[in-house]
Short mmCIF file of C-alpha atoms and ligand atoms in Angstrom, two decimals:
data_model
loop_
_atom_site.label_atom_id
_atom_site.label_comp_id
_atom_site.label_asym_id
_atom_site.label_seq_id
_atom_site.Cartn_x
_atom_site.Cartn_y
_atom_site.Cartn_z
CA MET I 10 0.02 0.02 0.01
CA ALA I 11 1.41 3.36 -1.00
CA THR I 12 1.83 5.78 1.83
CA THR I 13 1.42 9.42 1.11
CA ILE I 14 3.40 11.75 3.32
CA GLU I 15 1.64 15.09 3.71
CA ALA I 16 3.62 18.30 3.42
CA PRO I 17 4.69 19.55 6.78
CA ARG I 18 2.35 22.14 8.24
CA SER I 19 -0.65 21.11 6.07
CA PRO I 20 -3.83 21.54 7.93
CA TYR I 21 -5.12 18.57 10.03
CA SER I 22 -7.18 16.64 7.56
CA ARG I 23 -8.36 13.40 9.28
CA ALA I 24 -12.02 13.77 10.06
CA PRO I 25 -12.54 14.59 13.76
CA ARG I 26 -13.72 11.73 15.88
CA SER I 27 -17.42 12.03 15.96
CA ARG I 28 -18.88 8.92 17.39
CA GLY I 29 -18.90 7.86 21.06
CA ILE I 30 -18.02 9.56 24.31
CA ASN I 31 -14.66 11.29 24.58
CA TRP I 32 -13.59 9.45 27.75
CA GLU I 33 -10.20 11.14 27.99
CA LYS I 34 -11.81 14.58 27.97
CA TRP I 35 -14.17 13.67 30.78
CA GLY I 36 -11.36 12.15 32.70
CA TRP I 37 -9.51 15.47 32.31
CA MET I 38 -12.54 17.33 33.50
CA TYR I 39 -12.95 14.95 36.42
CA MET I 40 -9.39 15.51 37.60
CA ARG I 41 -10.06 19.26 37.91
CA ALA I 42 -13.60 19.03 39.34
CA SER I 43 -12.82 16.37 41.94
CA GLY I 44 -9.58 18.28 42.84
CA LEU I 45 -11.54 21.43 43.73
CA VAL I 46 -13.94 19.39 46.02
CA LEU I 47 -11.07 17.34 47.51
CA VAL I 48 -9.31 20.56 48.66
CA VAL I 49 -12.24 21.23 50.95
CA LEU I 50 -12.75 17.61 52.01
CA ILE I 51 -9.10 16.83 52.75
CA PHE I 52 -8.24 20.12 54.42
CA GLY I 53 -11.36 19.67 56.54
CA HIS I 54 -10.32 16.09 57.41
CA LEU I 55 -6.82 17.21 58.38
CA ILE I 56 -7.88 20.14 60.43
CA VAL I 57 -10.47 18.17 62.44
CA ASN I 58 -8.15 15.13 62.93
CA LEU I 59 -4.69 16.71 63.21
CA VAL I 60 -5.00 20.31 64.29
CA LEU I 61 -8.12 20.87 66.47
CA GLY I 62 -8.07 19.67 70.14
CA ASP I 63 -5.19 17.41 70.89
CA GLY I 64 -4.58 16.46 67.19
CA ILE I 65 -3.26 13.08 66.52
CA LYS I 66 -3.08 12.30 70.33
CA ALA I 67 -6.86 12.16 70.39
CA ILE I 68 -7.33 9.61 67.62
CA ASP I 69 -8.51 6.26 68.76
CA PHE I 70 -11.62 3.95 68.43
CA ALA I 71 -13.70 6.25 70.51
CA PHE I 72 -12.78 9.28 68.39
CA VAL I 73 -13.95 7.49 65.22
CA GLY I 74 -17.07 6.31 67.17
CA GLY I 75 -17.91 9.96 67.87
CA LYS I 76 -17.43 11.00 64.27
CA TRP I 77 -19.15 8.20 62.50
CA SER I 78 -22.19 8.24 64.70
CA ASN I 79 -22.90 11.56 62.86
CA PRO I 80 -24.20 11.15 59.34
CA PHE I 81 -22.56 14.38 58.39
CA TRP I 82 -19.05 12.84 58.81
CA GLN I 83 -20.18 9.54 57.27
CA VAL I 84 -21.13 11.32 54.09
CA TRP I 85 -18.03 13.55 54.25
CA ASP I 86 -15.74 10.57 54.48
CA CYS I 87 -17.60 8.55 51.87
CA LEU I 88 -17.36 11.41 49.34
CA MET I 89 -13.71 11.85 50.15
CA LEU I 90 -13.07 8.14 49.74
CA TRP I 91 -14.71 7.83 46.34
CA LEU I 92 -13.38 11.16 44.85
CA ALA I 93 -9.78 10.62 46.15
CA MET I 94 -9.48 7.02 45.11
CA ILE I 95 -10.78 7.71 41.57
CA HIS I 96 -8.74 10.89 41.18
CA GLY I 97 -5.58 9.19 42.41
CA ALA I 98 -6.10 6.00 40.30
CA ASN I 99 -6.78 8.04 37.22
CA GLY I 100 -3.65 10.06 37.81
CA MET I 101 -1.67 6.81 38.28
CA ARG I 102 -3.15 5.64 35.02
CA THR I 103 -1.59 8.72 33.37
CA LEU I 104 1.76 7.69 34.88
CA VAL I 105 1.50 4.11 33.63
CA ASN I 106 0.74 5.44 30.16
CA ASP I 107 3.83 7.69 30.38
CA TYR I 108 6.36 5.29 31.82
CA ALA I 109 5.38 1.72 31.03
CA SER I 110 6.48 1.24 27.34
CA HIS I 111 5.31 -2.34 26.89
CA ARG I 112 1.72 -2.96 26.01
CA THR I 113 1.37 -6.03 28.32
CA THR I 114 3.04 -4.18 31.25
CA ARG I 115 0.55 -1.36 30.85
CA GLY I 116 -2.26 -3.77 30.76
CA ILE I 117 -1.19 -5.48 33.99
CA LEU I 118 -0.54 -2.26 35.78
CA LYS I 119 -3.82 -0.74 34.84
CA GLY I 120 -5.56 -3.92 35.73
CA ALA I 121 -4.02 -3.82 39.18
CA LEU I 122 -5.06 -0.18 39.63
CA LEU I 123 -8.67 -0.95 38.68
CA PHE I 124 -8.73 -3.94 40.99
CA SER I 125 -7.33 -2.07 44.00
CA VAL I 126 -9.72 0.88 43.47
CA ILE I 127 -12.70 -1.40 43.33
CA VAL I 128 -11.66 -3.41 46.41
CA LEU I 129 -10.71 -0.42 48.54
CA ILE I 130 -13.78 1.71 47.61
CA THR I 131 -15.99 -1.23 48.47
CA LEU I 132 -14.20 -1.96 51.69
CA GLY I 133 -14.07 1.73 52.76
CA THR I 134 -17.72 2.25 52.01
CA LEU I 135 -18.80 -0.83 53.90
CA VAL I 136 -16.59 0.14 56.84
CA ILE I 137 -18.25 3.65 57.10
CA PHE I 138 -21.80 2.37 56.92
CA THR I 139 -21.64 -0.87 58.89
CA PHE I 140 -19.53 0.73 61.67
CA ASP I 141 -20.86 0.09 65.21
CA PRO I 142 -19.44 2.70 67.69
CA CYS I 143 -20.53 0.55 70.68
CA PRO I 144 -19.76 -3.08 69.81
CA ALA I 145 -21.12 -5.54 72.52
CA GLY I 146 -18.56 -6.88 74.87
CA ALA I 147 -15.88 -4.34 74.22
CA PRO I 148 -14.27 -2.71 77.24
CA ALA I 149 -16.22 0.48 78.03
CA ASP I 150 -13.10 2.64 78.51
CA LEU I 151 -12.14 2.08 74.82
CA LEU I 152 -15.60 3.29 73.62
CA ALA I 153 -17.16 6.78 73.16
CA SER I 154 -18.79 8.06 76.35
CA PHE I 155 -22.37 7.87 74.86
CA CYS I 156 -22.04 4.08 74.77
CA SER I 157 -22.40 3.65 78.51
CA ALA I 158 -25.36 5.98 78.80
CA SER I 159 -28.24 3.61 78.22
CA MET G 16 -1.97 42.29 24.71
CA SER G 17 -1.61 41.51 21.06
CA ARG G 18 1.69 40.02 19.95
CA THR G 19 2.08 42.40 17.00
CA GLU G 20 2.47 45.23 19.38
CA THR G 21 5.91 44.02 20.32
CA GLY G 22 6.84 44.25 16.62
CA THR G 23 9.40 41.55 16.47
CA HIS G 24 7.38 38.61 15.27
CA ALA G 25 4.34 37.89 13.33
CA PRO G 26 1.29 36.84 15.39
CA GLY G 27 1.52 33.20 16.35
CA SER G 28 5.17 32.92 15.48
CA LEU G 29 7.04 30.59 17.60
CA ALA G 30 10.49 32.24 17.08
CA PRO G 31 12.46 32.50 20.40
CA THR G 32 12.44 35.97 21.92
CA GLY G 33 15.44 35.42 24.21
CA LYS G 34 18.26 32.92 24.64
CA ARG G 35 15.77 30.16 25.58
CA PRO G 36 12.73 29.12 23.56
CA GLN G 37 9.68 30.86 24.97
CA GLY G 38 6.13 29.74 25.20
CA THR G 39 6.71 26.25 26.38
CA LEU G 40 4.93 25.90 29.72
CA TYR G 41 6.41 22.61 30.79
CA ARG G 42 9.97 23.07 29.59
CA GLY G 43 12.44 23.91 32.23
CA ARG G 44 12.26 26.15 35.27
CA GLU G 45 9.09 26.76 37.22
CA GLY G 46 6.74 25.11 34.79
CA MET G 47 8.71 21.89 34.75
CA TRP G 48 9.55 21.71 38.44
CA SER G 49 6.01 22.31 39.51
CA TRP G 50 5.03 19.40 37.28
CA VAL G 51 7.68 17.04 38.73
CA LEU G 52 6.64 17.93 42.26
CA HIS G 53 2.91 17.54 41.43
CA ARG G 54 3.63 14.02 40.12
CA ILE G 55 5.75 12.95 43.08
CA THR G 56 3.21 14.23 45.62
CA GLY G 57 0.35 12.67 43.79
CA ILE G 58 1.97 9.27 43.84
CA ALA G 59 2.99 9.55 47.48
CA ILE G 60 -0.61 10.52 48.51
CA PHE G 61 -2.08 7.70 46.45
CA PHE G 62 0.02 5.01 48.24
CA PHE G 63 -0.65 6.57 51.64
CA LEU G 64 -4.41 6.44 50.89
CA LEU G 65 -4.29 2.69 50.07
CA VAL G 66 -2.63 1.97 53.41
CA HIS G 67 -4.89 4.48 55.22
CA ILE G 68 -8.09 2.82 54.16
CA LEU G 69 -6.74 -0.53 55.27
CA ASP G 70 -5.77 0.75 58.75
CA THR G 71 -9.08 2.50 59.19
CA ALA G 72 -10.84 -0.72 58.30
CA LEU G 73 -9.57 -2.07 61.57
CA VAL G 74 -12.33 -0.37 63.36
CA ARG G 75 -14.52 -3.19 62.05
CA VAL G 76 -12.20 -5.81 63.56
CA ALA G 77 -11.83 -4.68 67.19
CA PRO G 78 -11.38 -1.45 69.14
CA GLU G 79 -8.04 -2.86 70.50
CA ALA G 80 -6.83 -3.65 66.95
CA TYR G 81 -7.51 -0.13 65.75
CA ASN G 82 -5.97 1.52 68.84
CA ALA G 83 -2.84 -0.64 68.55
CA VAL G 84 -2.23 0.65 64.98
CA MET G 85 -3.18 4.21 65.80
CA SER G 86 -0.60 4.25 68.63
CA THR G 87 2.15 3.57 66.15
CA TYR G 88 1.07 6.63 64.31
CA LYS G 89 1.82 8.69 67.41
CA ASN G 90 5.58 7.99 67.66
CA PRO G 91 7.97 10.69 66.59
CA ILE G 92 9.20 9.01 63.42
CA MET G 93 5.65 8.59 62.16
CA GLY G 94 5.05 12.19 63.33
CA LEU G 95 7.67 13.36 60.86
CA GLY G 96 6.10 11.19 58.21
CA GLU G 97 2.63 12.77 58.84
CA THR G 98 4.38 16.25 58.52
CA ALA G 99 5.80 15.17 55.13
CA LEU G 100 2.38 13.90 54.09
CA VAL G 101 0.71 17.22 54.93
CA GLY G 102 3.48 19.03 53.11
CA ALA G 103 2.89 16.93 50.04
CA ILE G 104 -0.94 17.42 50.18
CA ALA G 105 -0.62 21.15 50.66
CA PHE G 106 1.67 21.40 47.67
CA HIS G 107 -0.48 19.16 45.44
CA ALA G 108 -3.65 21.01 46.39
CA TYR G 109 -2.29 24.56 45.83
CA ASN G 110 -0.52 23.64 42.69
CA GLY G 111 -3.57 21.72 41.53
CA ILE G 112 -5.53 25.01 41.75
CA ARG G 113 -2.73 26.76 39.80
CA ILE G 114 -3.08 24.08 37.02
CA ILE G 115 -6.85 24.55 36.90
CA LEU G 116 -6.35 28.37 36.63
CA ILE G 117 -3.82 27.89 33.86
CA ASP G 118 -6.38 25.75 31.99
CA PHE G 119 -9.52 27.80 32.47
CA TRP G 120 -8.49 31.41 33.19
CA THR G 121 -7.47 33.30 30.11
CA LYS G 122 -4.55 35.01 31.80
CA GLY G 123 -3.54 31.75 33.54
CA PRO G 124 -0.63 30.78 31.19
CA LYS G 125 0.76 34.34 31.32
CA TYR G 126 0.81 34.36 35.13
CA GLN G 127 1.84 30.68 35.66
CA LYS G 128 5.28 31.61 36.95
CA VAL G 129 3.97 34.18 39.37
CA MET G 130 1.32 31.63 40.58
CA PHE G 131 4.10 29.08 41.17
CA TYR G 132 5.64 31.47 43.65
CA VAL G 133 2.26 32.11 45.20
CA VAL G 134 1.86 28.33 45.68
CA ILE G 135 5.25 28.21 47.41
CA GLY G 136 4.29 31.17 49.59
CA LEU G 137 0.90 29.63 50.64
CA TRP G 138 2.69 26.38 51.25
CA VAL G 139 5.23 28.05 53.56
CA VAL G 140 2.51 29.81 55.49
CA THR G 141 0.50 26.54 55.80
CA MET G 142 3.49 24.62 57.12
CA ALA G 143 4.51 27.37 59.43
CA GLY G 144 1.08 27.13 61.02
CA PHE G 145 0.84 23.26 60.95
CA VAL G 146 4.38 21.98 61.83
CA PRO G 147 4.87 23.43 65.30
CA ARG G 148 1.32 22.49 66.27
CA HIS G 149 1.62 18.90 65.10
CA LEU G 150 5.21 18.34 66.47
CA ILE G 151 4.15 19.56 69.84
CA ASN G 152 1.28 17.14 69.85
CA VAL G 153 3.61 14.31 68.77
CA PHE G 154 6.49 14.94 71.10
CA SER G 155 4.25 15.61 74.13
CA GLU G 156 2.81 12.07 73.60
CA MET G 157 6.22 10.53 74.15
CA GLY G 158 6.67 8.66 77.37
CA HIS G 159 2.87 8.06 77.75
C1 HEM B 8 -6.23 18.18 47.53
C2 HEM B 8 -6.87 18.33 46.35
C3 HEM B 8 -6.37 17.97 44.99
C4 HEM B 8 -6.29 18.78 43.95
C5 HEM B 8 -6.72 20.26 43.81
C6 HEM B 8 -5.74 17.95 42.90
C7 HEM B 8 -5.46 18.46 41.57
C8 HEM B 8 -4.90 17.73 40.53
C9 HEM B 8 -4.78 18.14 39.15
C10 HEM B 8 -5.37 19.44 38.65
C11 HEM B 8 -4.15 17.21 38.48
C12 HEM B 8 -3.66 17.23 37.01
C13 HEM B 8 -4.49 16.41 36.16
C14 HEM B 8 -4.07 16.54 34.70
O1 HEM B 8 -2.98 17.03 34.37
O2 HEM B 8 -4.87 16.07 33.90
C15 HEM B 8 -3.80 16.14 39.47
C16 HEM B 8 -3.09 15.02 39.11
C17 HEM B 8 -2.86 14.01 40.00
N1 HEM B 8 -3.27 13.88 41.26
FE1 HEM B 8 -4.31 15.26 42.25
N2 HEM B 8 -5.41 16.68 43.29
C18 HEM B 8 -5.79 16.62 44.67
C19 HEM B 8 -5.70 15.50 45.45
C20 HEM B 8 -5.06 14.29 45.15
C21 HEM B 8 -5.10 13.14 45.90
C22 HEM B 8 -5.78 12.95 47.28
C23 HEM B 8 -4.39 12.17 45.26
C24 HEM B 8 -4.08 10.69 45.62
C25 HEM B 8 -4.92 9.91 46.10
C26 HEM B 8 -3.96 12.73 44.01
C27 HEM B 8 -3.15 12.10 43.01
C28 HEM B 8 -2.88 12.58 41.78
C29 HEM B 8 -2.07 11.94 40.85
C30 HEM B 8 -1.36 10.57 40.94
C31 HEM B 8 -1.97 12.79 39.66
C32 HEM B 8 -1.30 12.55 38.27
C33 HEM B 8 -0.06 13.35 38.23
C34 HEM B 8 0.47 13.45 36.85
O3 HEM B 8 -0.20 13.06 35.87
O4 HEM B 8 1.57 13.98 36.78
N3 HEM B 8 -4.44 14.10 43.97
N4 HEM B 8 -4.29 16.48 40.67
C1 HEM B 9 -1.88 11.94 58.96
C2 HEM B 9 -2.94 12.36 58.55
C3 HEM B 9 -4.29 11.66 58.65
C4 HEM B 9 -4.93 11.19 59.80
C5 HEM B 9 -4.30 11.22 61.19
C6 HEM B 9 -6.20 10.66 59.37
C7 HEM B 9 -7.02 10.05 60.24
C8 HEM B 9 -8.25 9.42 59.94
C9 HEM B 9 -9.20 8.84 60.89
C10 HEM B 9 -9.03 8.96 62.35
C11 HEM B 9 -10.26 8.40 60.13
C12 HEM B 9 -11.43 7.73 60.69
C13 HEM B 9 -12.75 8.45 60.39
C14 HEM B 9 -12.66 9.97 60.59
O1 HEM B 9 -12.03 10.46 61.60
O2 HEM B 9 -13.17 10.69 59.75
C15 HEM B 9 -9.88 8.65 58.74
C16 HEM B 9 -10.65 8.16 57.67
C17 HEM B 9 -10.39 8.46 56.32
N1 HEM B 9 -9.32 9.29 55.89
FE1 HEM B 9 -7.83 10.01 56.99
N2 HEM B 9 -6.35 10.84 58.11
C18 HEM B 9 -5.23 11.43 57.65
C19 HEM B 9 -4.96 11.83 56.22
C20 HEM B 9 -5.84 11.59 55.26
C21 HEM B 9 -5.57 11.96 53.86
C22 HEM B 9 -4.39 12.78 53.41
C23 HEM B 9 -6.65 11.54 53.15
C24 HEM B 9 -6.94 11.69 51.63
C25 HEM B 9 -6.10 11.43 50.69
C26 HEM B 9 -7.48 10.77 54.03
C27 HEM B 9 -8.68 10.09 53.60
C28 HEM B 9 -9.47 9.35 54.46
C29 HEM B 9 -10.58 8.54 54.03
C30 HEM B 9 -11.05 8.40 52.55
C31 HEM B 9 -11.16 8.00 55.18
C32 HEM B 9 -12.40 7.06 55.24
C33 HEM B 9 -11.84 5.61 55.23
C34 HEM B 9 -12.91 4.56 55.07
O3 HEM B 9 -13.89 4.75 54.37
O4 HEM B 9 -12.67 3.49 55.72
N3 HEM B 9 -6.97 10.80 55.26
N4 HEM B 9 -8.66 9.27 58.63
#
């Protein structure tokens, strides 16, 4: 088959892609939109958990019990989990495309990314919404104070 | 400002205006280093998040299991690690906003260099507020 080489700087002539969704464009939009929301969610997370009160010293089971008995923080953490995992994994996909030169390597690495995102989002979501701040039989001094008031 | 006003090149011409080629956002200097740092911090945060979801999941195992892991987060070496993590997040977040402004704000590309130094400035202010507070918390935990 004869190949024609176009003159340099001749205008782009291939017909623009017209069918189907432009996934790369929406991925690009997602990185920016989720980034803006994540600024608020992550800074809020870090301020409440690391800066206010006694910071990291205060974090234990009872602390989590106090936060996740409030739907506000459940929704907050759930949003943060989904947005950050998808943003991070999509960013890592860009890196795989940039640095893994072999087709099979790229496939394996992207498969591993997809797998870990699905497993961790499922696990994290289940943890948030099946969490019991006052598990039966646990020593009361490890639990939030509202557990003993019955 | 229209390019023809400067009089040296036709509009849209890519001819260099100085010793280095101009108009390449990601080639050398601030544009490139901000990109390198954005990549490295993004990767670091991603791997932290994988571990973080797993250790948080221990709240579903037992209060004792969760508390045991959290107590390791309170030793001074981990305290320094958390400081580095917050540093990475702060840079990635501020520089992420800079990237968004370059993409969507008409004057973004023109001010990308200025915005890089704004990012550095905001980062320094954030860390100046955070680091002393966090290290006091971490080091006052020692010996408990
Ligand atoms: C704090 C809020 C955040 C903002 C404002 C933000 C913003 C951005 C932006 C604008 C990009 C560039 C995307 C592109 O060039 O198409 C990006 C890339 C990336 N982000 Fe974030 N991000 C944030 C949080 C995170 C988190 C939590 C993670 C990890 C879980 C992460 C990991 C990454 C990675 C791995 C990349 C790809 C880097 C590259 O292609 O060089 N980011 N981020
Ligand atoms: C050293 C800094 C950090 C500490 C001490 C910390 C602490 C915690 C704690 C105590 C929880 C339990 C629930 C809650 O308090 O809301 C939690 C959950 C969570 N954190 Fe962090 N966090 C840190 C940094 C981060 C960062 C940087 C991110 C985002 C990239 C993040 C994302 C999450 C997510 C998504 C959850 C929910 C996990 C799940 O669904 O099981 N955290 N964190």
